[in-house]
Amino acid sequence: MPEWVQATFLDKASPVANPEPAHLADAQIGYLWAAVKNKRKGKRVIGQCETGTPQGAMSTWAKARVEQQITDRFGSLPDFIITLDANYCAACGVAEFMALVEHELYHAAQDVDSFGAPKFNSQTGRPVFTIRGHDVGQFIGAVRRYGADAAGVHELVGAASRPPEIARAHIEHAAHAIFASPR
């Protein structure tokens, strides 16, 4: 999988290369297939990108144990681990699969300093990586490249293309009523 991702999305010679995640060309990314369904807030999770080093509150031994398991699996601690729902990936189309992988790559970001310049580790010179949350930019990129259906945001695109359900006059009337009344 790492070779396919590199050749498909990050190699400039690929017909479907994406320049947006170019900062990942030297990143170490581990890929896992999950055969167990995952839900978060009642919605099925079909992909997840996280840093290779364990995050969150855990004891020193627990962190060391997890790091050892990751190292045993990948040979070292990768910069990122992307986990994909194997059942979804086996059933979806090629465009949906590619959109999913790219969506997860959008989460794998190079950190920036307070001026917006890319951060680098002062000792190793390697980029400092971080996880980027969901933002409109990743959805725009996926929709632009694969279409709303494959990117899984057909409903969002449809809602954005329709006029608002609440008329501007009603919004202004409600706002006037709130701000005109004494508090």
JSON list of C-alpha atoms in Angstrom, two decimals:
[
{"chain": "A", "resi": 1, "resn": "MET", "atom": "CA", "xyz": [0.00, 0.00, 0.00]},
{"chain": "A", "resi": 2, "resn": "PRO", "atom": "CA", "xyz": [2.71, 2.62, 0.79]},
{"chain": "A", "resi": 3, "resn": "GLU", "atom": "CA", "xyz": [4.26, 2.07, -2.64]},
{"chain": "A", "resi": 4, "resn": "TRP", "atom": "CA", "xyz": [0.88, 2.41, -4.35]},
{"chain": "A", "resi": 5, "resn": "VAL", "atom": "CA", "xyz": [0.06, 5.64, -2.48]},
{"chain": "A", "resi": 6, "resn": "GLN", "atom": "CA", "xyz": [3.48, 7.08, -3.33]},
{"chain": "A", "resi": 7, "resn": "ALA", "atom": "CA", "xyz": [3.21, 6.12, -7.01]},
{"chain": "A", "resi": 8, "resn": "THR", "atom": "CA", "xyz": [-0.44, 7.15, -7.35]},
{"chain": "A", "resi": 9, "resn": "PHE", "atom": "CA", "xyz": [-0.76, 10.40, -5.41]},
{"chain": "A", "resi": 10, "resn": "LEU", "atom": "CA", "xyz": [2.71, 11.71, -4.61]},
{"chain": "A", "resi": 11, "resn": "ASP", "atom": "CA", "xyz": [4.77, 10.89, -7.73]},
{"chain": "A", "resi": 12, "resn": "LYS", "atom": "CA", "xyz": [4.60, 13.92, -10.04]},
{"chain": "A", "resi": 13, "resn": "ALA", "atom": "CA", "xyz": [4.67, 11.60, -13.07]},
{"chain": "A", "resi": 14, "resn": "SER", "atom": "CA", "xyz": [1.39, 9.93, -12.04]},
{"chain": "A", "resi": 15, "resn": "PRO", "atom": "CA", "xyz": [-1.64, 11.01, -14.09]},
{"chain": "A", "resi": 16, "resn": "VAL", "atom": "CA", "xyz": [-3.60, 11.42, -10.83]},
{"chain": "A", "resi": 17, "resn": "ALA", "atom": "CA", "xyz": [-0.81, 13.02, -8.78]},
{"chain": "A", "resi": 18, "resn": "ASN", "atom": "CA", "xyz": [-1.99, 15.52, -6.21]},
{"chain": "A", "resi": 19, "resn": "PRO", "atom": "CA", "xyz": [0.41, 18.38, -5.41]},
{"chain": "A", "resi": 20, "resn": "GLU", "atom": "CA", "xyz": [-1.43, 19.28, -2.19]},
{"chain": "A", "resi": 21, "resn": "PRO", "atom": "CA", "xyz": [0.07, 16.48, -0.03]},
{"chain": "A", "resi": 22, "resn": "ALA", "atom": "CA", "xyz": [3.56, 16.93, -1.57]},
{"chain": "A", "resi": 23, "resn": "HIS", "atom": "CA", "xyz": [4.90, 17.55, 1.96]},
{"chain": "A", "resi": 24, "resn": "LEU", "atom": "CA", "xyz": [4.31, 13.83, 2.60]},
{"chain": "A", "resi": 25, "resn": "ALA", "atom": "CA", "xyz": [6.83, 12.64, 0.00]},
{"chain": "A", "resi": 26, "resn": "ASP", "atom": "CA", "xyz": [9.36, 11.86, 2.75]},
{"chain": "A", "resi": 27, "resn": "ALA", "atom": "CA", "xyz": [6.86, 11.01, 5.49]},
{"chain": "A", "resi": 28, "resn": "GLN", "atom": "CA", "xyz": [6.70, 7.49, 6.81]},
{"chain": "A", "resi": 29, "resn": "ILE", "atom": "CA", "xyz": [3.09, 6.35, 6.68]},
{"chain": "A", "resi": 30, "resn": "GLY", "atom": "CA", "xyz": [1.90, 3.00, 7.96]},
{"chain": "A", "resi": 31, "resn": "TYR", "atom": "CA", "xyz": [-1.33, 1.51, 6.65]},
{"chain": "A", "resi": 32, "resn": "LEU", "atom": "CA", "xyz": [-3.64, -0.87, 8.49]},
{"chain": "A", "resi": 33, "resn": "TRP", "atom": "CA", "xyz": [-6.77, -2.71, 7.37]},
{"chain": "A", "resi": 34, "resn": "ALA", "atom": "CA", "xyz": [-9.50, -3.00, 10.01]},
{"chain": "A", "resi": 35, "resn": "ALA", "atom": "CA", "xyz": [-11.98, -5.85, 9.60]},
{"chain": "A", "resi": 36, "resn": "VAL", "atom": "CA", "xyz": [-14.08, -4.55, 12.50]},
{"chain": "A", "resi": 37, "resn": "LYS", "atom": "CA", "xyz": [-16.67, -1.81, 11.98]},
{"chain": "A", "resi": 38, "resn": "ASN", "atom": "CA", "xyz": [-16.03, 1.40, 13.88]},
{"chain": "A", "resi": 39, "resn": "LYS", "atom": "CA", "xyz": [-18.53, 4.10, 14.81]},
{"chain": "A", "resi": 40, "resn": "ARG", "atom": "CA", "xyz": [-18.04, 7.56, 16.22]},
{"chain": "A", "resi": 41, "resn": "LYS", "atom": "CA", "xyz": [-20.99, 9.68, 17.29]},
{"chain": "A", "resi": 42, "resn": "GLY", "atom": "CA", "xyz": [-23.34, 7.22, 15.61]},
{"chain": "A", "resi": 43, "resn": "LYS", "atom": "CA", "xyz": [-21.62, 7.36, 12.21]},
{"chain": "A", "resi": 44, "resn": "ARG", "atom": "CA", "xyz": [-19.55, 4.66, 10.57]},
{"chain": "A", "resi": 45, "resn": "VAL", "atom": "CA", "xyz": [-15.84, 5.46, 10.40]},
{"chain": "A", "resi": 46, "resn": "ILE", "atom": "CA", "xyz": [-14.30, 4.16, 7.17]},
{"chain": "A", "resi": 47, "resn": "GLY", "atom": "CA", "xyz": [-10.87, 5.74, 7.53]},
{"chain": "A", "resi": 48, "resn": "GLN", "atom": "CA", "xyz": [-8.71, 7.37, 10.15]},
{"chain": "A", "resi": 49, "resn": "CYS", "atom": "CA", "xyz": [-5.34, 9.11, 10.11]},
{"chain": "A", "resi": 50, "resn": "GLU", "atom": "CA", "xyz": [-3.39, 9.54, 13.32]},
{"chain": "A", "resi": 51, "resn": "THR", "atom": "CA", "xyz": [0.17, 10.21, 14.34]},
{"chain": "A", "resi": 52, "resn": "GLY", "atom": "CA", "xyz": [2.44, 7.19, 14.67]},
{"chain": "A", "resi": 53, "resn": "THR", "atom": "CA", "xyz": [3.32, 8.02, 18.25]},
{"chain": "A", "resi": 54, "resn": "PRO", "atom": "CA", "xyz": [0.59, 7.25, 20.77]},
{"chain": "A", "resi": 55, "resn": "GLN", "atom": "CA", "xyz": [-1.36, 10.29, 21.91]},
{"chain": "A", "resi": 56, "resn": "GLY", "atom": "CA", "xyz": [-3.45, 10.87, 24.99]},
{"chain": "A", "resi": 57, "resn": "ALA", "atom": "CA", "xyz": [-3.16, 10.06, 28.64]},
{"chain": "A", "resi": 58, "resn": "MET", "atom": "CA", "xyz": [-1.48, 6.74, 29.32]},
{"chain": "A", "resi": 59, "resn": "SER", "atom": "CA", "xyz": [1.13, 5.46, 31.71]},
{"chain": "A", "resi": 60, "resn": "THR", "atom": "CA", "xyz": [4.78, 5.32, 30.71]},
{"chain": "A", "resi": 61, "resn": "TRP", "atom": "CA", "xyz": [4.60, 1.52, 30.38]},
{"chain": "A", "resi": 62, "resn": "ALA", "atom": "CA", "xyz": [1.39, 1.63, 28.35]},
{"chain": "A", "resi": 63, "resn": "LYS", "atom": "CA", "xyz": [2.94, 4.17, 25.97]},
{"chain": "A", "resi": 64, "resn": "ALA", "atom": "CA", "xyz": [6.13, 2.08, 25.68]},
{"chain": "A", "resi": 65, "resn": "ARG", "atom": "CA", "xyz": [4.05, -1.05, 25.01]},
{"chain": "A", "resi": 66, "resn": "VAL", "atom": "CA", "xyz": [2.05, 0.63, 22.24]},
{"chain": "A", "resi": 67, "resn": "GLU", "atom": "CA", "xyz": [5.22, 2.09, 20.69]},
{"chain": "A", "resi": 68, "resn": "GLN", "atom": "CA", "xyz": [6.81, -1.38, 20.74]},
{"chain": "A", "resi": 69, "resn": "GLN", "atom": "CA", "xyz": [3.77, -2.92, 19.03]},
{"chain": "A", "resi": 70, "resn": "ILE", "atom": "CA", "xyz": [3.80, -0.21, 16.35]},
{"chain": "A", "resi": 71, "resn": "THR", "atom": "CA", "xyz": [7.55, -0.64, 15.84]},
{"chain": "A", "resi": 72, "resn": "ASP", "atom": "CA", "xyz": [7.15, -4.42, 15.58]},
{"chain": "A", "resi": 73, "resn": "ARG", "atom": "CA", "xyz": [4.45, -3.94, 12.92]},
{"chain": "A", "resi": 74, "resn": "PHE", "atom": "CA", "xyz": [6.13, -1.25, 10.80]},
{"chain": "A", "resi": 75, "resn": "GLY", "atom": "CA", "xyz": [9.84, -1.57, 11.61]},
{"chain": "A", "resi": 76, "resn": "SER", "atom": "CA", "xyz": [9.89, 1.91, 13.19]},
{"chain": "A", "resi": 77, "resn": "LEU", "atom": "CA", "xyz": [7.46, 4.49, 14.47]},
{"chain": "A", "resi": 78, "resn": "PRO", "atom": "CA", "xyz": [5.85, 5.98, 11.35]},
{"chain": "A", "resi": 79, "resn": "ASP", "atom": "CA", "xyz": [4.95, 9.66, 11.17]},
{"chain": "A", "resi": 80, "resn": "PHE", "atom": "CA", "xyz": [1.32, 8.67, 10.53]},
{"chain": "A", "resi": 81, "resn": "ILE", "atom": "CA", "xyz": [-0.86, 5.58, 10.63]},
{"chain": "A", "resi": 82, "resn": "ILE", "atom": "CA", "xyz": [-3.83, 5.41, 8.28]},
{"chain": "A", "resi": 83, "resn": "THR", "atom": "CA", "xyz": [-6.41, 2.77, 9.16]},
{"chain": "A", "resi": 84, "resn": "LEU", "atom": "CA", "xyz": [-9.02, 1.82, 6.57]},
{"chain": "A", "resi": 85, "resn": "ASP", "atom": "CA", "xyz": [-12.24, -0.16, 6.96]},
{"chain": "A", "resi": 86, "resn": "ALA", "atom": "CA", "xyz": [-11.38, -3.30, 4.95]},
{"chain": "A", "resi": 87, "resn": "ASN", "atom": "CA", "xyz": [-15.04, -4.26, 4.42]},
{"chain": "A", "resi": 88, "resn": "TYR", "atom": "CA", "xyz": [-15.94, -0.82, 3.06]},
{"chain": "A", "resi": 89, "resn": "CYS", "atom": "CA", "xyz": [-12.86, -0.74, 0.83]},
{"chain": "A", "resi": 90, "resn": "ALA", "atom": "CA", "xyz": [-13.62, -4.20, -0.59]},
{"chain": "A", "resi": 91, "resn": "ALA", "atom": "CA", "xyz": [-17.15, -3.11, -1.51]},
{"chain": "A", "resi": 92, "resn": "CYS", "atom": "CA", "xyz": [-16.67, 0.47, -2.72]},
{"chain": "A", "resi": 93, "resn": "GLY", "atom": "CA", "xyz": [-15.71, 1.60, -6.20]},
{"chain": "A", "resi": 94, "resn": "VAL", "atom": "CA", "xyz": [-12.23, 2.65, -7.27]},
{"chain": "A", "resi": 95, "resn": "ALA", "atom": "CA", "xyz": [-13.05, 6.38, -7.20]},
{"chain": "A", "resi": 96, "resn": "GLU", "atom": "CA", "xyz": [-14.52, 6.08, -3.68]},
{"chain": "A", "resi": 97, "resn": "PHE", "atom": "CA", "xyz": [-11.44, 4.18, -2.50]},
{"chain": "A", "resi": 98, "resn": "MET", "atom": "CA", "xyz": [-9.06, 6.73, -3.98]},
{"chain": "A", "resi": 99, "resn": "ALA", "atom": "CA", "xyz": [-11.09, 9.61, -2.52]},
{"chain": "A", "resi": 100, "resn": "LEU", "atom": "CA", "xyz": [-10.98, 7.93, 0.91]},
{"chain": "A", "resi": 101, "resn": "VAL", "atom": "CA", "xyz": [-7.20, 7.47, 0.81]},
{"chain": "A", "resi": 102, "resn": "GLU", "atom": "CA", "xyz": [-6.68, 11.06, -0.32]},
{"chain": "A", "resi": 103, "resn": "HIS", "atom": "CA", "xyz": [-9.06, 12.30, 2.35]},
{"chain": "A", "resi": 104, "resn": "GLU", "atom": "CA", "xyz": [-6.93, 10.59, 5.00]},
{"chain": "A", "resi": 105, "resn": "LEU", "atom": "CA", "xyz": [-3.77, 12.03, 3.43]},
{"chain": "A", "resi": 106, "resn": "TYR", "atom": "CA", "xyz": [-5.27, 15.53, 3.83]},
{"chain": "A", "resi": 107, "resn": "HIS", "atom": "CA", "xyz": [-5.28, 14.90, 7.60]},
{"chain": "A", "resi": 108, "resn": "ALA", "atom": "CA", "xyz": [-1.52, 14.21, 7.54]},
{"chain": "A", "resi": 109, "resn": "ALA", "atom": "CA", "xyz": [-0.07, 17.71, 7.63]},
{"chain": "A", "resi": 110, "resn": "GLN", "atom": "CA", "xyz": [3.22, 19.45, 8.21]},
{"chain": "A", "resi": 111, "resn": "ASP", "atom": "CA", "xyz": [2.97, 21.70, 11.24]},
{"chain": "A", "resi": 112, "resn": "VAL", "atom": "CA", "xyz": [3.49, 25.43, 10.80]},
{"chain": "A", "resi": 113, "resn": "ASP", "atom": "CA", "xyz": [4.89, 28.13, 13.05]},
{"chain": "A", "resi": 114, "resn": "SER", "atom": "CA", "xyz": [3.06, 31.28, 14.15]},
{"chain": "A", "resi": 115, "resn": "PHE", "atom": "CA", "xyz": [3.92, 32.93, 10.81]},
{"chain": "A", "resi": 116, "resn": "GLY", "atom": "CA", "xyz": [2.53, 30.02, 8.77]},
{"chain": "A", "resi": 117, "resn": "ALA", "atom": "CA", "xyz": [5.96, 28.73, 7.71]},
{"chain": "A", "resi": 118, "resn": "PRO", "atom": "CA", "xyz": [6.51, 24.93, 7.72]},
{"chain": "A", "resi": 119, "resn": "LYS", "atom": "CA", "xyz": [8.13, 23.61, 10.91]},
{"chain": "A", "resi": 120, "resn": "PHE", "atom": "CA", "xyz": [11.23, 21.41, 10.88]},
{"chain": "A", "resi": 121, "resn": "ASN", "atom": "CA", "xyz": [12.88, 19.49, 13.71]},
{"chain": "A", "resi": 122, "resn": "SER", "atom": "CA", "xyz": [15.99, 21.46, 14.71]},
{"chain": "A", "resi": 123, "resn": "GLN", "atom": "CA", "xyz": [17.96, 18.27, 15.46]},
{"chain": "A", "resi": 124, "resn": "THR", "atom": "CA", "xyz": [17.01, 16.05, 12.51]},
{"chain": "A", "resi": 125, "resn": "GLY", "atom": "CA", "xyz": [15.93, 18.60, 9.90]},
{"chain": "A", "resi": 126, "resn": "ARG", "atom": "CA", "xyz": [12.85, 16.46, 9.21]},
{"chain": "A", "resi": 127, "resn": "PRO", "atom": "CA", "xyz": [9.43, 18.09, 8.94]},
{"chain": "A", "resi": 128, "resn": "VAL", "atom": "CA", "xyz": [7.36, 18.31, 12.11]},
{"chain": "A", "resi": 129, "resn": "PHE", "atom": "CA", "xyz": [4.07, 16.60, 11.36]},
{"chain": "A", "resi": 130, "resn": "THR", "atom": "CA", "xyz": [0.64, 17.04, 12.90]},
{"chain": "A", "resi": 131, "resn": "ILE", "atom": "CA", "xyz": [-2.95, 15.96, 12.31]},
{"chain": "A", "resi": 132, "resn": "ARG", "atom": "CA", "xyz": [-5.17, 18.46, 10.53]},
{"chain": "A", "resi": 133, "resn": "GLY", "atom": "CA", "xyz": [-8.84, 18.35, 11.46]},
{"chain": "A", "resi": 134, "resn": "HIS", "atom": "CA", "xyz": [-11.69, 18.39, 8.98]},
{"chain": "A", "resi": 135, "resn": "ASP", "atom": "CA", "xyz": [-11.87, 21.59, 7.05]},
{"chain": "A", "resi": 136, "resn": "VAL", "atom": "CA", "xyz": [-13.58, 22.72, 3.91]},
{"chain": "A", "resi": 137, "resn": "GLY", "atom": "CA", "xyz": [-10.29, 22.60, 1.97]},
{"chain": "A", "resi": 138, "resn": "GLN", "atom": "CA", "xyz": [-10.01, 18.82, 2.10]},
{"chain": "A", "resi": 139, "resn": "PHE", "atom": "CA", "xyz": [-13.58, 18.39, 0.97]},
{"chain": "A", "resi": 140, "resn": "ILE", "atom": "CA", "xyz": [-13.07, 20.88, -1.87]},
{"chain": "A", "resi": 141, "resn": "GLY", "atom": "CA", "xyz": [-9.96, 18.97, -2.98]},
{"chain": "A", "resi": 142, "resn": "ALA", "atom": "CA", "xyz": [-11.70, 15.60, -2.90]},
{"chain": "A", "resi": 143, "resn": "VAL", "atom": "CA", "xyz": [-14.82, 16.90, -4.69]},
{"chain": "A", "resi": 144, "resn": "ARG", "atom": "CA", "xyz": [-12.70, 18.67, -7.31]},
{"chain": "A", "resi": 145, "resn": "ARG", "atom": "CA", "xyz": [-10.74, 15.48, -8.02]},
{"chain": "A", "resi": 146, "resn": "TYR", "atom": "CA", "xyz": [-13.39, 12.72, -7.62]},
{"chain": "A", "resi": 147, "resn": "GLY", "atom": "CA", "xyz": [-16.80, 14.35, -7.56]},
{"chain": "A", "resi": 148, "resn": "ALA", "atom": "CA", "xyz": [-19.27, 14.77, -4.72]},
{"chain": "A", "resi": 149, "resn": "ASP", "atom": "CA", "xyz": [-20.50, 11.17, -4.76]},
{"chain": "A", "resi": 150, "resn": "ALA", "atom": "CA", "xyz": [-17.05, 9.57, -4.50]},
{"chain": "A", "resi": 151, "resn": "ALA", "atom": "CA", "xyz": [-15.96, 12.11, -1.89]},
{"chain": "A", "resi": 152, "resn": "GLY", "atom": "CA", "xyz": [-19.05, 11.27, 0.18]},
{"chain": "A", "resi": 153, "resn": "VAL", "atom": "CA", "xyz": [-20.30, 14.84, 0.33]},
{"chain": "A", "resi": 154, "resn": "HIS", "atom": "CA", "xyz": [-23.06, 14.78, -2.27]},
{"chain": "A", "resi": 155, "resn": "GLU", "atom": "CA", "xyz": [-25.59, 15.90, 0.33]},
{"chain": "A", "resi": 156, "resn": "LEU", "atom": "CA", "xyz": [-23.36, 18.84, 1.39]},
{"chain": "A", "resi": 157, "resn": "VAL", "atom": "CA", "xyz": [-22.81, 19.95, -2.20]},
{"chain": "A", "resi": 158, "resn": "GLY", "atom": "CA", "xyz": [-26.55, 19.69, -2.86]},
{"chain": "A", "resi": 159, "resn": "ALA", "atom": "CA", "xyz": [-27.34, 21.80, 0.19]},
{"chain": "A", "resi": 160, "resn": "ALA", "atom": "CA", "xyz": [-24.75, 24.41, -0.82]},
{"chain": "A", "resi": 161, "resn": "SER", "atom": "CA", "xyz": [-26.18, 24.70, -4.33]},
{"chain": "A", "resi": 162, "resn": "ARG", "atom": "CA", "xyz": [-29.74, 25.38, -3.14]},
{"chain": "A", "resi": 163, "resn": "PRO", "atom": "CA", "xyz": [-30.98, 28.70, -1.80]},
{"chain": "A", "resi": 164, "resn": "PRO", "atom": "CA", "xyz": [-31.08, 28.95, 2.00]},
{"chain": "A", "resi": 165, "resn": "GLU", "atom": "CA", "xyz": [-34.20, 27.57, 3.69]},
{"chain": "A", "resi": 166, "resn": "ILE", "atom": "CA", "xyz": [-34.48, 30.69, 5.84]},
{"chain": "A", "resi": 167, "resn": "ALA", "atom": "CA", "xyz": [-34.96, 33.94, 3.98]},
{"chain": "A", "resi": 168, "resn": "ARG", "atom": "CA", "xyz": [-32.50, 36.75, 4.66]},
{"chain": "A", "resi": 169, "resn": "ALA", "atom": "CA", "xyz": [-35.41, 38.98, 5.75]},
{"chain": "A", "resi": 170, "resn": "HIS", "atom": "CA", "xyz": [-36.42, 36.48, 8.44]},
{"chain": "A", "resi": 171, "resn": "ILE", "atom": "CA", "xyz": [-32.86, 36.31, 9.72]},
{"chain": "A", "resi": 172, "resn": "GLU", "atom": "CA", "xyz": [-32.57, 40.09, 9.84]},
{"chain": "A", "resi": 173, "resn": "HIS", "atom": "CA", "xyz": [-35.96, 40.37, 11.56]},
{"chain": "A", "resi": 174, "resn": "ALA", "atom": "CA", "xyz": [-34.92, 37.83, 14.22]},
{"chain": "A", "resi": 175, "resn": "ALA", "atom": "CA", "xyz": [-31.56, 39.54, 14.73]},
{"chain": "A", "resi": 176, "resn": "HIS", "atom": "CA", "xyz": [-33.24, 42.95, 15.02]},
{"chain": "A", "resi": 177, "resn": "ALA", "atom": "CA", "xyz": [-35.64, 41.56, 17.64]},
{"chain": "A", "resi": 178, "resn": "ILE", "atom": "CA", "xyz": [-32.74, 40.17, 19.66]},
{"chain": "A", "resi": 179, "resn": "PHE", "atom": "CA", "xyz": [-30.50, 43.23, 19.50]},
{"chain": "A", "resi": 180, "resn": "ALA", "atom": "CA", "xyz": [-33.29, 45.83, 19.81]},
{"chain": "A", "resi": 181, "resn": "SER", "atom": "CA", "xyz": [-34.69, 44.38, 23.04]},
{"chain": "A", "resi": 182, "resn": "PRO", "atom": "CA", "xyz": [-33.22, 45.52, 26.38]},
{"chain": "A", "resi": 183, "resn": "ARG", "atom": "CA", "xyz": [-30.95, 42.98, 28.06]}
]
